């Protein structure tokens, strides 16, 4: 049995050495990928009260509609979120993929009818994504990031696009374009602006596996949390802060942090345990 990552990419070992910096398409086994999700599976998820997606609804051109969720709607896209917590094939797959990549992984279904329908407009994701096409086809157009390395709070809907970018997306040739067909996987690095639509004649079902990236910024925040064990770093800052050179003060704190780090190898087991506990909690957090 192939590993979860081998089911998505051509060379799992090479993939694990570095994230691809540009969108990349992989052709994999169609029947195997369809075991992860199909239109029939979407129907069953909607009908089974024991499978509770993290969120679900119907979307058209980026707007949530009032239509009843359906896997057979003629114009709207069915969105089933949070399946990494509820739908057994996706739960198992996401756990294995997460263990191989070292980052939490989420799973969602997107079922779009034929007729060049669009679920969402131009946007970027704050994490890497695998677009796994299991049925039909979808045309994807992508542009290089307008905001580099977004964190989760750098959501495109909050930051937005300037008018020149919006015009460019509609008129210029994209930096990357592909028609993704059943059995193919598109890897999109975080921050790449993208939009997809179905073809004129085929519906589209794809699964998005979101790699919820642990960044250097995340590591720094966790390190600061661990540093609460240091008496020196818990010490109060001096009075009259308004009259202090803040950069110099920050340098002093950095020096204390460096001193604290220098002695941590003397107690590696405790440090590793606390880090592992925090990572375990993060894997359980809803996305």
Short mmCIF file of C-alpha atoms in Angstrom, two decimals:
data_model
loop_
_atom_site.label_atom_id
_atom_site.label_comp_id
_atom_site.label_asym_id
_atom_site.label_seq_id
_atom_site.Cartn_x
_atom_site.Cartn_y
_atom_site.Cartn_z
CA UNK A 1 0.00 0.00 0.00
CA UNK A 2 1.39 3.39 -0.99
CA UNK A 3 1.83 6.09 1.60
CA UNK A 4 -0.52 9.07 1.67
CA UNK A 5 2.12 11.35 0.16
CA UNK A 6 3.00 8.81 -2.56
CA UNK A 7 -0.66 8.80 -3.57
CA UNK A 8 -0.40 12.55 -4.29
CA UNK A 9 3.08 13.22 -5.70
CA UNK A 10 5.56 11.46 -8.00
CA UNK A 11 8.58 11.49 -5.70
CA UNK A 12 7.66 11.66 -1.99
CA UNK A 13 11.29 11.65 -0.82
CA UNK A 14 12.17 14.63 -3.03
CA UNK A 15 8.98 16.42 -1.98
CA UNK A 16 9.90 16.09 1.69
CA UNK A 17 13.24 17.84 1.17
CA UNK A 18 11.65 21.19 0.27
CA UNK A 19 8.23 22.61 -0.55
CA UNK A 20 7.73 23.32 -4.28
CA UNK A 21 7.96 27.06 -4.82
CA UNK A 22 5.62 27.11 -7.83
CA UNK A 23 2.34 25.37 -8.66
CA UNK A 24 2.96 21.77 -9.71
CA UNK A 25 0.73 19.12 -11.28
CA UNK A 26 1.10 15.40 -10.56
CA UNK A 27 -0.70 12.62 -12.42
CA UNK A 28 -1.65 9.81 -10.08
CA UNK A 29 -3.98 6.79 -10.01
CA UNK A 30 -7.57 7.90 -10.70
CA UNK A 31 -9.29 4.91 -9.10
CA UNK A 32 -7.15 5.26 -5.99
CA UNK A 33 -7.95 8.95 -5.56
CA UNK A 34 -11.65 8.29 -6.09
CA UNK A 35 -11.59 6.09 -3.01
CA UNK A 36 -11.01 9.31 -1.06
CA UNK A 37 -14.03 11.10 -2.46
CA UNK A 38 -16.78 10.97 -5.07
CA UNK A 39 -20.16 12.53 -5.82
CA UNK A 40 -21.78 9.50 -4.22
CA UNK A 41 -19.63 9.97 -1.13
CA UNK A 42 -20.82 13.60 -0.96
CA UNK A 43 -24.42 12.42 -1.08
CA UNK A 44 -23.76 9.94 1.71
CA UNK A 45 -22.07 12.57 3.88
CA UNK A 46 -25.10 14.85 3.55
CA UNK A 47 -27.50 12.00 4.36
CA UNK A 48 -25.59 10.55 7.32
CA UNK A 49 -26.29 12.37 10.61
CA UNK A 50 -23.29 10.66 12.19
CA UNK A 51 -20.90 12.42 9.79
CA UNK A 52 -20.81 16.07 10.75
CA UNK A 53 -18.73 18.23 8.41
CA UNK A 54 -17.06 21.18 10.10
CA UNK A 55 -19.23 23.38 7.91
CA UNK A 56 -21.19 22.95 4.70
CA UNK A 57 -23.26 24.96 2.27
CA UNK A 58 -23.78 26.09 -1.29
CA UNK A 59 -21.62 28.76 -2.91
CA UNK A 60 -21.88 30.63 -6.21
CA UNK A 61 -19.26 33.11 -7.44
CA UNK A 62 -17.81 33.42 -3.96
CA UNK A 63 -21.14 34.09 -2.25
CA UNK A 64 -22.90 31.71 0.13
CA UNK A 65 -26.39 31.04 -1.22
CA UNK A 66 -29.58 29.99 0.54
CA UNK A 67 -29.87 26.80 -1.51
CA UNK A 68 -30.30 23.53 0.36
CA UNK A 69 -27.00 21.59 0.35
CA UNK A 70 -27.05 19.14 -2.54
CA UNK A 71 -24.54 17.07 -4.48
CA UNK A 72 -26.66 17.50 -7.62
CA UNK A 73 -27.33 21.24 -7.76
CA UNK A 74 -27.34 22.66 -11.34
CA UNK A 75 -25.55 25.96 -10.61
CA UNK A 76 -24.07 26.11 -7.10
CA UNK A 77 -20.94 24.55 -5.60
CA UNK A 78 -21.37 22.21 -2.64
CA UNK A 79 -18.74 22.82 0.05
CA UNK A 80 -18.10 20.23 2.77
CA UNK A 81 -15.50 21.48 5.24
CA UNK A 82 -13.74 19.80 8.14
CA UNK A 83 -13.91 16.25 6.79
CA UNK A 84 -10.55 15.50 8.44
CA UNK A 85 -12.55 15.29 11.67
CA UNK A 86 -15.64 13.38 10.51
CA UNK A 87 -15.38 11.37 7.26
CA UNK A 88 -13.34 8.20 7.92
CA UNK A 89 -11.40 7.95 4.63
CA UNK A 90 -10.33 11.59 4.93
CA UNK A 91 -9.63 11.34 8.67
CA UNK A 92 -7.23 8.43 8.10
CA UNK A 93 -5.59 10.02 5.06
CA UNK A 94 -5.03 13.40 6.74
CA UNK A 95 -3.49 11.79 9.80
CA UNK A 96 -1.00 9.84 7.69
CA UNK A 97 -0.20 12.80 5.44
CA UNK A 98 0.31 15.02 8.49
CA UNK A 99 2.71 12.50 10.03
CA UNK A 100 4.75 12.43 6.82
CA UNK A 101 4.89 16.19 6.35
CA UNK A 102 5.18 17.17 10.02
CA UNK A 103 2.39 19.75 9.66
CA UNK A 104 -1.36 19.45 10.43
CA UNK A 105 -3.54 18.64 7.40
CA UNK A 106 -7.23 19.42 6.82
CA UNK A 107 -9.61 18.03 4.18
CA UNK A 108 -12.59 19.59 2.36
CA UNK A 109 -14.82 18.57 -0.59
CA UNK A 110 -15.82 20.97 -3.40
CA UNK A 111 -18.42 19.75 -5.90
CA UNK A 112 -19.10 22.15 -8.78
CA UNK A 113 -21.66 21.55 -11.57
CA UNK A 114 -20.81 21.69 -15.27
CA UNK A 115 -21.33 24.91 -17.23
CA UNK A 116 -18.20 26.92 -16.35
CA UNK A 117 -19.54 27.42 -12.84
CA UNK A 118 -17.39 29.13 -10.21
CA UNK A 119 -17.49 28.42 -6.52
CA UNK A 120 -15.03 31.09 -5.41
CA UNK A 121 -13.44 34.10 -7.06
CA UNK A 122 -9.83 35.24 -6.87
CA UNK A 123 -8.24 34.47 -3.52
CA UNK A 124 -5.15 33.09 -1.84
CA UNK A 125 -4.76 30.51 0.90
CA UNK A 126 -2.61 31.08 3.98
CA UNK A 127 -1.36 27.49 3.78
CA UNK A 128 -0.15 25.08 1.09
CA UNK A 129 -2.90 23.08 -0.63
CA UNK A 130 -3.19 19.89 -2.62
CA UNK A 131 -6.09 20.07 -5.07
CA UNK A 132 -7.00 16.42 -5.67
CA UNK A 133 -9.28 16.02 -8.69
CA UNK A 134 -11.37 12.87 -8.32
CA UNK A 135 -14.16 13.46 -10.85
CA UNK A 136 -14.64 15.63 -13.93
CA UNK A 137 -12.37 18.58 -14.63
CA UNK A 138 -11.66 22.11 -13.46
CA UNK A 139 -9.75 24.96 -15.07
CA UNK A 140 -7.35 26.73 -12.71
CA UNK A 141 -5.69 30.10 -13.34
CA UNK A 142 -3.00 31.25 -10.91
CA UNK A 143 -0.92 34.39 -10.33
CA UNK A 144 2.21 34.78 -8.24
CA UNK A 145 1.60 36.08 -4.71
CA UNK A 146 0.69 39.71 -4.13
CA UNK A 147 1.27 39.10 -0.39
CA UNK A 148 4.23 36.84 0.32
CA UNK A 149 4.10 34.10 2.99
CA UNK A 150 0.73 35.02 4.56
CA UNK A 151 0.02 33.83 8.08
CA UNK A 152 -3.49 32.67 8.94
CA UNK A 153 -4.59 36.18 9.95
CA UNK A 154 -3.36 37.55 6.59
CA UNK A 155 -6.56 36.38 4.96
CA UNK A 156 -7.11 37.72 1.45
CA UNK A 157 -10.60 38.95 2.38
CA UNK A 158 -9.08 41.20 5.06
CA UNK A 159 -6.10 42.45 3.07
CA UNK A 160 -7.74 42.46 -0.35
CA UNK A 161 -6.41 43.28 -3.80
CA UNK A 162 -5.71 46.70 -5.21
CA UNK A 163 -7.68 47.72 -8.35
CA UNK A 164 -4.67 47.20 -10.63
CA UNK A 165 -4.30 43.60 -9.47
CA UNK A 166 -8.00 42.91 -9.92
CA UNK A 167 -7.82 44.23 -13.48
CA UNK A 168 -4.68 42.19 -14.17
CA UNK A 169 -6.30 38.97 -13.01
CA UNK A 170 -9.15 39.47 -15.46
CA UNK A 171 -7.16 40.58 -18.50
CA UNK A 172 -3.57 39.28 -18.32
CA UNK A 173 -2.30 35.80 -19.04
CA UNK A 174 -1.93 33.95 -15.74
CA UNK A 175 1.44 32.91 -14.40
CA UNK A 176 0.19 29.32 -14.37
CA UNK A 177 -2.86 27.69 -15.94
CA UNK A 178 -4.03 24.11 -16.11
CA UNK A 179 -7.14 22.03 -16.67
CA UNK A 180 -7.05 19.53 -13.85
CA UNK A 181 -8.65 16.20 -14.73
CA UNK A 182 -9.66 13.21 -12.65
CA UNK A 183 -6.55 11.50 -11.32
CA UNK A 184 -4.45 14.66 -11.21
CA UNK A 185 -3.22 16.64 -8.22
CA UNK A 186 -2.33 20.34 -8.20
CA UNK A 187 -0.04 21.61 -5.47
CA UNK A 188 -0.52 25.35 -4.82
CA UNK A 189 2.03 27.06 -2.55
CA UNK A 190 0.48 29.41 -0.03
CA UNK A 191 -0.09 32.94 -1.19
CA UNK A 192 -0.56 32.09 -4.88
CA UNK A 193 -3.69 33.84 -6.12
CA UNK A 194 -6.05 31.42 -7.83
CA UNK A 195 -9.56 30.79 -9.08
CA UNK A 196 -11.15 27.77 -10.70
CA UNK A 197 -14.20 26.98 -12.77
CA UNK A 198 -15.76 23.82 -14.16
CA UNK A 199 -15.69 23.07 -17.87
CA UNK A 200 -18.72 23.48 -20.13
CA UNK A 201 -19.56 19.78 -20.12
CA UNK A 202 -18.19 18.20 -16.93
CA UNK A 203 -18.93 18.63 -13.28
CA UNK A 204 -15.93 18.84 -10.94
CA UNK A 205 -15.26 17.17 -7.63
CA UNK A 206 -11.99 17.92 -5.91
CA UNK A 207 -10.68 17.44 -2.41
CA UNK A 208 -8.55 20.18 -0.94
CA UNK A 209 -5.97 18.99 1.54
CA UNK A 210 -4.71 22.06 3.39
CA UNK A 211 -1.26 21.85 4.93
CA UNK A 212 -1.61 24.13 7.96
CA UNK A 213 1.96 25.32 8.02
CA UNK A 214 4.08 25.56 11.14
CA UNK A 215 6.23 28.58 10.33
CA UNK A 216 9.33 30.18 11.83
CA UNK A 217 6.94 32.74 13.29
CA UNK A 218 5.00 29.88 14.94
CA UNK A 219 8.25 28.41 16.30
CA UNK A 220 9.22 31.79 17.72
CA UNK A 221 5.87 32.16 19.47
CA UNK A 222 6.13 28.67 20.95
CA UNK A 223 9.68 29.40 22.05
CA UNK A 224 8.50 32.53 23.83
CA UNK A 225 5.83 30.46 25.58
CA UNK A 226 8.46 27.97 26.73
CA UNK A 227 10.66 30.82 27.92
CA UNK A 228 8.19 31.60 30.68
CA UNK A 229 10.23 29.11 32.73
CA UNK A 230 13.04 31.68 32.89
CA UNK A 231 12.97 33.87 36.00
CA UNK A 232 15.00 36.53 34.19
CA UNK A 233 12.59 36.70 31.25
CA UNK A 234 9.62 36.91 33.63
CA UNK A 235 11.21 39.92 35.30
CA UNK A 236 9.37 43.24 34.91
CA UNK A 237 10.57 45.82 32.43
CA UNK A 238 11.96 49.00 34.05
CA UNK A 239 9.86 52.09 34.78
CA UNK A 240 9.92 55.13 32.53
CA UNK A 241 9.70 53.01 29.37
CA UNK A 242 8.77 56.12 27.41
CA UNK A 243 12.24 57.45 28.04
CA UNK A 244 14.08 54.27 27.05
CA UNK A 245 15.60 53.26 23.73
CA UNK A 246 13.23 50.44 22.88
CA UNK A 247 15.59 48.80 20.36
CA UNK A 248 18.29 48.67 23.02
CA UNK A 249 15.80 47.22 25.47
CA UNK A 250 14.81 44.59 22.90
CA UNK A 251 18.48 43.74 22.50
CA UNK A 252 18.73 43.10 26.23
CA UNK A 253 15.74 40.76 26.10
CA UNK A 254 17.24 38.97 23.10
CA UNK A 255 20.45 38.49 25.07
CA UNK A 256 18.54 36.98 27.98
CA UNK A 257 16.68 34.69 25.60
CA UNK A 258 19.98 33.54 24.10
CA UNK A 259 21.36 32.79 27.55
CA UNK A 260 18.26 30.79 28.40
CA UNK A 261 18.49 28.80 25.17
CA UNK A 262 22.13 28.02 25.80
CA UNK A 263 21.31 25.98 28.91
CA UNK A 264 18.27 24.13 27.50
CA UNK A 265 20.26 21.09 26.24
CA UNK A 266 20.80 20.26 29.92
CA UNK A 267 17.08 19.43 30.15
CA UNK A 268 16.14 18.24 26.62
CA UNK A 269 13.48 15.72 27.61
CA UNK A 270 11.25 18.27 29.34
CA UNK A 271 11.61 20.72 26.48
CA UNK A 272 10.76 18.10 23.86
CA UNK A 273 7.78 16.88 25.87
CA UNK A 274 6.26 20.34 26.18
CA UNK A 275 6.85 21.04 22.47
CA UNK A 276 5.23 17.73 21.50
CA UNK A 277 2.24 18.46 23.72
CA UNK A 278 1.72 21.84 22.06
CA UNK A 279 1.99 20.32 18.57
CA UNK A 280 -0.55 17.65 19.52
CA UNK A 281 -3.01 20.33 20.60
CA UNK A 282 -2.47 22.24 17.35
CA UNK A 283 -3.26 19.10 15.33
CA UNK A 284 -6.61 18.91 17.08
CA UNK A 285 -7.58 22.54 16.58
CA UNK A 286 -10.34 23.17 14.00
CA UNK A 287 -9.37 25.00 10.80
#
